[in-house]
């Protein structure tokens, strides 16, 4: 009996080793997800997502025109302390398109391809505007399942593109990053283990209410937009993003998307670009869809998408079409925003754009968002027109 028991244990160990070898990539990605935000790893992880996950290059052929250099920005009070407490790894400030401040910290460099997290959502919004203008999408009031039939019968069935853009889809989704069993973290494990984001989206069954009634931040809504774009055009998102946004805009290095196991781009947060690229995107938004003398995104789309049109609570941060608008924003003030301290802030009245990459593990602490917006406004007010 002892001999047989030893044989069984040995066989079990061999099977375990074989499974580990067979699934080593998936296991490595799962480990990457569970340690992605660890204090000793977060900074380098955010610069090297291509080492941790499957990725797809974004085809960009145009060498970007160097950004102009302007007079050094007068530093606001508390500048260095703010950089420290917000875990800023890279920051580029533009005034009227010229660099007036640029700094890289915690071992990062200008060349780093930093993960965008939800700043990527605002890029996708621009792409929706381009496809709407070209007629690939007939109307924002079309249901998403007109273009993405896989969503029929799911919680997204019959929901309009507009309501998904505004995150008023009414689809139930738990966005708690600190709950292991939340929807957002289950989605992360699907990504890590090579699953399908399309299937994950189509499996949503529960709703919190009718579409358009209430606003709730639902990251999977952005993936649904990618399903609409792919269905409307027959092309993948990296190709579309490269052709219509990043190639006309220009991008440094090798921009790329994190993908699921089926090669589908993780559009709600997997875009990787340099901090200077994020600043160029902010400048594109500041100029209402123009950059370097060329029209890239329709002007009326930029205006409409950056208005607080979603049904948020009075006094709360506003939301447009995948853009954030401060509750007390002045005209032309809006931002793209991602977890752990990623921002692209735009203030059209002062001509200021602030692009920030960070590893802010306290980004959910009370007052952290106000702290960031307060600094951006301090910069913008320095350049207010007379």
mmCIF file of N, CA and C in Angstrom, residues 117-125 161-169 175 214-223 225 267-268 303-329 333-338 369:
data_model
loop_
_atom_site.group_PDB
_atom_site.id
_atom_site.type_symbol
_atom_site.label_atom_id
_atom_site.label_comp_id
_atom_site.label_asym_id
_atom_site.label_seq_id
_atom_site.Cartn_x
_atom_site.Cartn_y
_atom_site.Cartn_z
ATOM 1 N N UNK A 117 -4.513 53.057 -18.348
ATOM 2 C CA UNK A 117 -5.757 52.713 -17.652
ATOM 3 C C UNK A 117 -6.898 53.487 -18.314
ATOM 4 N N UNK A 118 -7.796 54.082 -17.556
ATOM 5 C CA UNK A 118 -9.029 54.557 -18.189
ATOM 6 C C UNK A 118 -8.869 55.824 -19.017
ATOM 7 N N UNK A 119 -7.688 56.405 -19.075
ATOM 8 C CA UNK A 119 -7.458 57.460 -20.066
ATOM 9 C C UNK A 119 -7.733 56.914 -21.463
ATOM 10 N N UNK A 120 -7.537 55.591 -21.637
ATOM 11 C CA UNK A 120 -7.810 54.946 -22.927
ATOM 12 C C UNK A 120 -9.254 55.124 -23.365
ATOM 13 N N UNK A 121 -10.172 55.269 -22.428
ATOM 14 C CA UNK A 121 -11.583 55.418 -22.771
ATOM 15 C C UNK A 121 -11.816 56.676 -23.604
ATOM 16 N N UNK A 122 -11.107 57.754 -23.262
ATOM 17 C CA UNK A 122 -11.295 59.001 -24.000
ATOM 18 C C UNK A 122 -10.738 58.898 -25.414
ATOM 19 N N UNK A 123 -9.668 58.123 -25.592
ATOM 20 C CA UNK A 123 -9.171 57.852 -26.948
ATOM 21 C C UNK A 123 -10.249 57.130 -27.764
ATOM 22 N N UNK A 124 -10.887 56.149 -27.147
ATOM 23 C CA UNK A 124 -11.909 55.392 -27.881
ATOM 24 C C UNK A 124 -13.089 56.284 -28.221
ATOM 25 N N UNK A 125 -13.419 57.225 -27.347
ATOM 26 C CA UNK A 125 -14.493 58.171 -27.641
ATOM 27 C C UNK A 125 -14.194 58.935 -28.926
ATOM 28 N N UNK A 161 -26.111 53.211 -28.164
ATOM 29 C CA UNK A 161 -24.689 53.576 -28.128
ATOM 30 C C UNK A 161 -24.496 54.805 -27.251
ATOM 31 N N UNK A 162 -25.404 55.767 -27.338
ATOM 32 C CA UNK A 162 -25.296 56.992 -26.546
ATOM 33 C C UNK A 162 -25.253 56.690 -25.054
ATOM 34 N N UNK A 163 -26.147 55.821 -24.600
ATOM 35 C CA UNK A 163 -26.198 55.519 -23.172
ATOM 36 C C UNK A 163 -24.963 54.742 -22.718
ATOM 37 N N UNK A 164 -24.412 53.933 -23.595
ATOM 38 C CA UNK A 164 -23.165 53.242 -23.249
ATOM 39 C C UNK A 164 -22.012 54.242 -23.190
ATOM 40 N N UNK A 165 -21.963 55.176 -24.133
ATOM 41 C CA UNK A 165 -20.941 56.227 -24.103
ATOM 42 C C UNK A 165 -20.998 57.009 -22.794
ATOM 43 N N UNK A 166 -22.201 57.291 -22.310
ATOM 44 C CA UNK A 166 -22.391 58.081 -21.097
ATOM 45 C C UNK A 166 -22.266 57.249 -19.822
ATOM 46 N N UNK A 167 -22.091 55.961 -19.968
ATOM 47 C CA UNK A 167 -22.119 55.048 -18.826
ATOM 48 C C UNK A 167 -23.426 55.164 -18.049
ATOM 49 N N UNK A 168 -24.505 55.274 -18.796
ATOM 50 C CA UNK A 168 -25.843 55.203 -18.209
ATOM 51 C C UNK A 168 -26.577 54.004 -18.812
ATOM 52 N N UNK A 169 -25.819 52.925 -19.055
ATOM 53 C CA UNK A 169 -26.380 51.734 -19.701
ATOM 54 C C UNK A 169 -27.378 51.004 -18.822
ATOM 55 N N UNK A 175 -17.390 47.892 -9.702
ATOM 56 C CA UNK A 175 -16.103 48.472 -10.111
ATOM 57 C C UNK A 175 -15.124 48.603 -8.936
ATOM 58 N N UNK A 214 -29.880 56.522 -14.850
ATOM 59 C CA UNK A 214 -28.863 56.844 -13.852
ATOM 60 C C UNK A 214 -27.477 56.612 -14.425
ATOM 61 N N UNK A 215 -26.508 57.312 -13.851
ATOM 62 C CA UNK A 215 -25.107 57.132 -14.238
ATOM 63 C C UNK A 215 -24.427 56.196 -13.249
ATOM 64 N N UNK A 216 -23.695 55.240 -13.779
ATOM 65 C CA UNK A 216 -22.846 54.384 -12.960
ATOM 66 C C UNK A 216 -21.602 54.049 -13.768
ATOM 67 N N UNK A 217 -20.442 54.238 -13.149
ATOM 68 C CA UNK A 217 -19.196 53.981 -13.864
ATOM 69 C C UNK A 217 -19.056 52.478 -14.089
ATOM 70 N N UNK A 218 -19.131 52.069 -15.350
ATOM 71 C CA UNK A 218 -19.138 50.662 -15.739
ATOM 72 C C UNK A 218 -18.093 50.477 -16.835
ATOM 73 N N UNK A 219 -16.914 50.005 -16.459
ATOM 74 C CA UNK A 219 -15.813 49.925 -17.429
ATOM 75 C C UNK A 219 -16.114 49.003 -18.594
ATOM 76 N N UNK A 220 -16.911 47.959 -18.358
ATOM 77 C CA UNK A 220 -17.194 47.028 -19.449
ATOM 78 C C UNK A 220 -18.013 47.717 -20.544
ATOM 79 N N UNK A 221 -18.680 48.848 -20.206
ATOM 80 C CA UNK A 221 -19.374 49.627 -21.244
ATOM 81 C C UNK A 221 -18.415 49.996 -22.372
ATOM 82 N N UNK A 222 -17.180 50.358 -22.007
ATOM 83 C CA UNK A 222 -16.224 50.775 -23.034
ATOM 84 C C UNK A 222 -15.861 49.608 -23.937
ATOM 85 N N UNK A 223 -15.769 48.411 -23.373
ATOM 86 C CA UNK A 223 -15.506 47.259 -24.236
ATOM 87 C C UNK A 223 -16.662 47.051 -25.213
ATOM 88 N N UNK A 225 -18.408 49.349 -26.545
ATOM 89 C CA UNK A 225 -18.169 50.298 -27.639
ATOM 90 C C UNK A 225 -17.187 49.737 -28.657
ATOM 91 N N UNK A 267 -9.611 47.771 -24.521
ATOM 92 C CA UNK A 267 -9.775 49.185 -24.847
ATOM 93 C C UNK A 267 -10.104 50.048 -23.645
ATOM 94 N N UNK A 268 -10.585 49.456 -22.575
ATOM 95 C CA UNK A 268 -11.004 50.254 -21.435
ATOM 96 C C UNK A 268 -9.843 50.641 -20.535
ATOM 97 N N UNK A 303 -16.813 68.856 -29.000
ATOM 98 C CA UNK A 303 -17.647 69.721 -28.156
ATOM 99 C C UNK A 303 -18.705 68.918 -27.428
ATOM 100 N N UNK A 304 -19.397 68.061 -28.168
ATOM 101 C CA UNK A 304 -20.486 67.280 -27.579
ATOM 102 C C UNK A 304 -19.978 66.264 -26.567
ATOM 103 N N UNK A 305 -18.876 65.600 -26.896
ATOM 104 C CA UNK A 305 -18.399 64.510 -26.049
ATOM 105 C C UNK A 305 -17.815 64.994 -24.733
ATOM 106 N N UNK A 306 -17.405 66.270 -24.652
ATOM 107 C CA UNK A 306 -16.792 66.795 -23.435
ATOM 108 C C UNK A 306 -17.752 67.663 -22.628
ATOM 109 N N UNK A 307 -19.033 67.598 -22.931
ATOM 110 C CA UNK A 307 -20.072 68.227 -22.116
ATOM 111 C C UNK A 307 -20.604 67.212 -21.107
ATOM 112 N N UNK A 308 -20.989 67.686 -19.943
ATOM 113 C CA UNK A 308 -21.500 66.804 -18.887
ATOM 114 C C UNK A 308 -22.949 66.428 -19.194
ATOM 115 N N UNK A 309 -23.123 65.426 -20.053
ATOM 116 C CA UNK A 309 -24.464 65.053 -20.519
ATOM 117 C C UNK A 309 -25.047 63.851 -19.782
ATOM 118 N N UNK A 310 -24.218 63.105 -19.056
ATOM 119 C CA UNK A 310 -24.706 61.911 -18.365
ATOM 120 C C UNK A 310 -25.525 62.316 -17.136
ATOM 121 N N UNK A 311 -26.489 61.475 -16.732
ATOM 122 C CA UNK A 311 -27.357 61.824 -15.591
ATOM 123 C C UNK A 311 -26.675 61.581 -14.246
ATOM 124 N N UNK A 312 -25.639 62.371 -13.947
ATOM 125 C CA UNK A 312 -24.950 62.265 -12.663
ATOM 126 C C UNK A 312 -25.705 63.059 -11.595
ATOM 127 N N UNK A 313 -25.363 62.834 -10.336
ATOM 128 C CA UNK A 313 -26.008 63.545 -9.235
ATOM 129 C C UNK A 313 -25.598 65.024 -9.240
ATOM 130 N N UNK A 314 -26.498 65.910 -8.840
ATOM 131 C CA UNK A 314 -26.152 67.340 -8.769
ATOM 132 C C UNK A 314 -24.936 67.563 -7.857
ATOM 133 N N UNK A 315 -23.994 68.374 -8.325
ATOM 134 C CA UNK A 315 -22.816 68.664 -7.528
ATOM 135 C C UNK A 315 -21.707 67.657 -7.645
ATOM 136 N N UNK A 316 -21.977 66.556 -8.338
ATOM 137 C CA UNK A 316 -20.957 65.519 -8.502
ATOM 138 C C UNK A 316 -20.147 65.781 -9.763
ATOM 139 N N UNK A 317 -19.039 65.068 -9.874
ATOM 140 C CA UNK A 317 -18.238 65.136 -11.094
ATOM 141 C C UNK A 317 -19.115 64.758 -12.277
ATOM 142 N N UNK A 318 -19.040 65.536 -13.342
ATOM 143 C CA UNK A 318 -19.850 65.256 -14.523
ATOM 144 C C UNK A 318 -19.168 64.277 -15.463
ATOM 145 N N UNK A 319 -19.956 63.735 -16.378
ATOM 146 C CA UNK A 319 -19.429 62.760 -17.339
ATOM 147 C C UNK A 319 -20.091 63.004 -18.685
ATOM 148 N N UNK A 320 -19.267 62.922 -19.744
ATOM 149 C CA UNK A 320 -19.771 63.077 -21.105
ATOM 150 C C UNK A 320 -19.706 61.760 -21.839
ATOM 151 N N UNK A 321 -19.087 61.770 -23.008
ATOM 152 C CA UNK A 321 -18.887 60.534 -23.760
ATOM 153 C C UNK A 321 -17.463 60.033 -23.487
ATOM 154 N N UNK A 322 -17.311 59.388 -22.317
ATOM 155 C CA UNK A 322 -16.024 58.833 -21.889
ATOM 156 C C UNK A 322 -15.007 59.914 -21.524
ATOM 157 N N UNK A 323 -15.484 61.083 -21.160
ATOM 158 C CA UNK A 323 -14.673 62.174 -20.622
ATOM 159 C C UNK A 323 -15.277 62.625 -19.298
ATOM 160 N N UNK A 324 -14.418 63.121 -18.385
ATOM 161 C CA UNK A 324 -14.860 63.658 -17.098
ATOM 162 C C UNK A 324 -14.898 65.185 -17.158
ATOM 163 N N UNK A 325 -15.881 65.755 -16.428
ATOM 164 C CA UNK A 325 -16.014 67.210 -16.356
ATOM 165 C C UNK A 325 -16.201 67.578 -14.883
ATOM 166 N N UNK A 326 -15.289 68.374 -14.307
ATOM 167 C CA UNK A 326 -15.452 68.772 -12.903
ATOM 168 C C UNK A 326 -16.810 69.421 -12.663
ATOM 169 N N UNK A 327 -17.337 69.230 -11.456
ATOM 170 C CA UNK A 327 -18.675 69.743 -11.147
ATOM 171 C C UNK A 327 -18.759 71.251 -11.339
ATOM 172 N N UNK A 328 -17.688 71.958 -11.032
ATOM 173 C CA UNK A 328 -17.680 73.416 -11.164
ATOM 174 C C UNK A 328 -16.817 73.859 -12.340
ATOM 175 N N UNK A 329 -16.765 73.035 -13.389
ATOM 176 C CA UNK A 329 -15.899 73.333 -14.540
ATOM 177 C C UNK A 329 -16.332 74.601 -15.246
ATOM 178 N N UNK A 333 -13.198 73.058 -19.889
ATOM 179 C CA UNK A 333 -12.372 72.378 -18.890
ATOM 180 C C UNK A 333 -12.878 70.943 -18.722
ATOM 181 N N UNK A 334 -12.039 69.970 -18.994
ATOM 182 C CA UNK A 334 -12.423 68.568 -18.908
ATOM 183 C C UNK A 334 -11.162 67.721 -18.791
ATOM 184 N N UNK A 335 -11.336 66.421 -18.557
ATOM 185 C CA UNK A 335 -10.164 65.562 -18.389
ATOM 186 C C UNK A 335 -10.475 64.108 -18.687
ATOM 187 N N UNK A 336 -9.418 63.411 -19.108
ATOM 188 C CA UNK A 336 -9.401 61.952 -19.141
ATOM 189 C C UNK A 336 -8.730 61.509 -17.847
ATOM 190 N N UNK A 337 -9.166 60.372 -17.326
ATOM 191 C CA UNK A 337 -8.738 59.998 -15.973
ATOM 192 C C UNK A 337 -8.640 58.488 -15.862
ATOM 193 N N UNK A 338 -7.538 58.011 -15.299
ATOM 194 C CA UNK A 338 -7.352 56.578 -15.081
ATOM 195 C C UNK A 338 -6.921 56.297 -13.656
ATOM 196 N N UNK A 369 -8.556 63.043 -5.615
ATOM 197 C CA UNK A 369 -8.934 63.598 -6.912
ATOM 198 C C UNK A 369 -8.963 65.125 -6.863
#
